[in-house]
Structures are given as structure tokens and as C-alpha cells.
């Protein structure tokens, strides 16, 4: 726990609603600003993931991602990512 996790390959953003805008935050917390957004189906490279500290006993992570097309970098919570390696 607390150790960065590195996923291999290209991952895909997901959401229950295909028209959802997924916040891309400046830091791994819901308290940080979200100047950008991604859409379900967007391809990202996962740089690293850290434990979610916003919710007590959370089993989620925040992952720093780089968008394949735009090269934008930011943080997205792991429940919005389909990981290339099948992890969470």
C-alpha cells in the first residue's frame, strides 16, 4: 500500500453514461481543480497510481495518466479506467 503501481500498455477511460465528462484533475484528490476532462473510450497511458485518500478505507486509486492523442497529463480515479493489464 502506498507504493506506486505501474500499468503496462494503453488503458481506456470508462463511465456508466457514454456522454459523461470525466474530470482530469491537477492532483490525486477530488479537492483539486479539474481544468480538463476526458470521455469514455479515450485512450490513456497510465503513468502511476496512488491510494485514494479522499474516502476513508477506499479501495480506489488515483492514476496519473497521459492522453494518447492530446498528450495532456492529469489525475483520474481508477474506477473510470479500464486498465490494459486488467488491474484496478
PDB file of C-alpha atoms in Angstrom:
ATOM      1  CA  UNK A   1       0.000   0.000   0.000  1.00  0.00           C
ATOM      2  CA  UNK A   2       1.260   3.491  -0.815  1.00  0.00           C
ATOM      3  CA  UNK A   3       3.620   2.129  -3.450  1.00  0.00           C
ATOM      4  CA  UNK A   4       3.053   3.437  -6.972  1.00  0.00           C
ATOM      5  CA  UNK A   5       1.570   0.853  -9.305  1.00  0.00           C
ATOM      6  CA  UNK A   6       2.585   0.888 -12.954  1.00  0.00           C
ATOM      7  CA  UNK A   7       0.241  -0.484 -15.606  1.00  0.00           C
ATOM      8  CA  UNK A   8       1.587  -1.620 -18.941  1.00  0.00           C
ATOM      9  CA  UNK A   9       0.116  -0.744 -22.311  1.00  0.00           C
ATOM     10  CA  UNK A  10      -2.697   1.609 -23.273  1.00  0.00           C
ATOM     11  CA  UNK A  11      -5.731   1.841 -20.991  1.00  0.00           C
ATOM     12  CA  UNK A  12      -9.230   3.124 -21.812  1.00  0.00           C
ATOM     13  CA  UNK A  13     -11.491   5.547 -19.931  1.00  0.00           C
ATOM     14  CA  UNK A  14     -14.961   4.285 -18.959  1.00  0.00           C
ATOM     15  CA  UNK A  15     -18.184   5.572 -17.402  1.00  0.00           C
ATOM     16  CA  UNK A  16     -21.743   4.284 -16.996  1.00  0.00           C
ATOM     17  CA  UNK A  17     -23.015   7.076 -19.286  1.00  0.00           C
ATOM     18  CA  UNK A  18     -21.135   7.253 -22.622  1.00  0.00           C
ATOM     19  CA  UNK A  19     -21.651  11.050 -22.695  1.00  0.00           C
ATOM     20  CA  UNK A  20     -20.064  11.634 -19.271  1.00  0.00           C
ATOM     21  CA  UNK A  21     -17.198  14.089 -18.966  1.00  0.00           C
ATOM     22  CA  UNK A  22     -14.533  12.506 -16.766  1.00  0.00           C
ATOM     23  CA  UNK A  23     -12.658  15.087 -14.707  1.00  0.00           C
ATOM     24  CA  UNK A  24      -8.899  15.219 -15.223  1.00  0.00           C
ATOM     25  CA  UNK A  25      -7.523  16.754 -12.036  1.00  0.00           C
ATOM     26  CA  UNK A  26      -4.284  18.562 -11.246  1.00  0.00           C
ATOM     27  CA  UNK A  27      -3.640  16.456  -8.104  1.00  0.00           C
ATOM     28  CA  UNK A  28      -4.787  12.990  -6.878  1.00  0.00           C
ATOM     29  CA  UNK A  29      -7.749  14.341  -4.888  1.00  0.00           C
ATOM     30  CA  UNK A  30     -11.313  15.495  -5.562  1.00  0.00           C
ATOM     31  CA  UNK A  31     -10.326  18.731  -3.817  1.00  0.00           C
ATOM     32  CA  UNK A  32      -8.029  19.741  -6.699  1.00  0.00           C
ATOM     33  CA  UNK A  33      -9.135  21.636  -9.785  1.00  0.00           C
ATOM     34  CA  UNK A  34     -10.215  19.821 -12.953  1.00  0.00           C
ATOM     35  CA  UNK A  35      -9.182  22.101 -15.840  1.00  0.00           C
ATOM     36  CA  UNK A  36      -9.559  19.275 -18.377  1.00  0.00           C
ATOM     37  CA  UNK A  37     -11.807  16.289 -18.988  1.00  0.00           C
ATOM     38  CA  UNK A  38     -11.739  13.006 -20.818  1.00  0.00           C
ATOM     39  CA  UNK A  39     -14.519  10.994 -22.433  1.00  0.00           C
ATOM     40  CA  UNK A  40     -15.374   7.285 -22.211  1.00  0.00           C
ATOM     41  CA  UNK A  41     -13.327   5.482 -24.851  1.00  0.00           C
ATOM     42  CA  UNK A  42     -10.372   7.883 -24.679  1.00  0.00           C
ATOM     43  CA  UNK A  43      -7.027   6.078 -24.691  1.00  0.00           C
ATOM     44  CA  UNK A  44      -4.546   6.873 -21.942  1.00  0.00           C
ATOM     45  CA  UNK A  45      -1.144   5.722 -20.787  1.00  0.00           C
ATOM     46  CA  UNK A  46      -1.127   5.170 -17.023  1.00  0.00           C
ATOM     47  CA  UNK A  47       1.998   6.761 -15.549  1.00  0.00           C
ATOM     48  CA  UNK A  48       1.461   5.814 -11.895  1.00  0.00           C
ATOM     49  CA  UNK A  49      -1.304   5.205  -9.356  1.00  0.00           C
ATOM     50  CA  UNK A  50      -1.562   6.175  -5.693  1.00  0.00           C
ATOM     51  CA  UNK A  51      -4.080   5.266  -2.966  1.00  0.00           C
ATOM     52  CA  UNK A  52      -7.261   7.384  -2.793  1.00  0.00           C
ATOM     53  CA  UNK A  53      -7.063   9.357   0.452  1.00  0.00           C
ATOM     54  CA  UNK A  54     -10.360  11.279  -0.040  1.00  0.00           C
ATOM     55  CA  UNK A  55     -12.566   8.422   1.186  1.00  0.00           C
ATOM     56  CA  UNK A  56     -11.750   6.517   4.368  1.00  0.00           C
ATOM     57  CA  UNK A  57     -10.990   2.824   3.674  1.00  0.00           C
ATOM     58  CA  UNK A  58     -11.300   3.433  -0.077  1.00  0.00           C
ATOM     59  CA  UNK A  59     -10.144   0.603  -2.331  1.00  0.00           C
ATOM     60  CA  UNK A  60      -9.769   3.048  -5.240  1.00  0.00           C
ATOM     61  CA  UNK A  61      -6.630   4.687  -6.559  1.00  0.00           C
ATOM     62  CA  UNK A  62      -5.888   7.931  -8.333  1.00  0.00           C
ATOM     63  CA  UNK A  63      -3.893   7.410 -11.501  1.00  0.00           C
ATOM     64  CA  UNK A  64      -1.750   9.928 -13.299  1.00  0.00           C
ATOM     65  CA  UNK A  65      -2.449   9.442 -16.998  1.00  0.00           C
ATOM     66  CA  UNK A  66      -1.236  10.821 -20.316  1.00  0.00           C
ATOM     67  CA  UNK A  67      -3.767  11.004 -23.130  1.00  0.00           C
ATOM     68  CA  UNK A  68      -2.531   9.254 -26.272  1.00  0.00           C
ATOM     69  CA  UNK A  69      -3.936  11.849 -28.724  1.00  0.00           C
ATOM     70  CA  UNK A  70      -3.621  15.195 -26.923  1.00  0.00           C
ATOM     71  CA  UNK A  71      -0.624  14.274 -24.710  1.00  0.00           C
ATOM     72  CA  UNK A  72      -2.450  16.021 -21.821  1.00  0.00           C
ATOM     73  CA  UNK A  73      -1.439  14.758 -18.375  1.00  0.00           C
ATOM     74  CA  UNK A  74      -3.571  14.676 -15.216  1.00  0.00           C
ATOM     75  CA  UNK A  75      -5.141  12.538 -12.490  1.00  0.00           C
ATOM     76  CA  UNK A  76      -8.228  10.311 -12.903  1.00  0.00           C
ATOM     77  CA  UNK A  77      -9.760   7.993 -10.280  1.00  0.00           C
ATOM     78  CA  UNK A  78      -9.247   4.307 -11.052  1.00  0.00           C
ATOM     79  CA  UNK A  79     -12.974   3.477 -11.295  1.00  0.00           C
ATOM     80  CA  UNK A  80     -13.008   5.456 -14.580  1.00  0.00           C
ATOM     81  CA  UNK A  81     -10.183   3.400 -16.135  1.00  0.00           C
ATOM     82  CA  UNK A  82     -10.174   0.014 -17.872  1.00  0.00           C
ATOM     83  CA  UNK A  83      -6.563  -0.978 -17.315  1.00  0.00           C
ATOM     84  CA  UNK A  84      -4.569  -2.558 -20.120  1.00  0.00           C
ATOM     85  CA  UNK A  85      -3.288  -5.223 -17.739  1.00  0.00           C
ATOM     86  CA  UNK A  86      -6.701  -5.954 -16.206  1.00  0.00           C
ATOM     87  CA  UNK A  87      -5.760  -4.463 -12.810  1.00  0.00           C
ATOM     88  CA  UNK A  88      -7.668  -1.869 -10.806  1.00  0.00           C
TER      89      UNK A  88
END
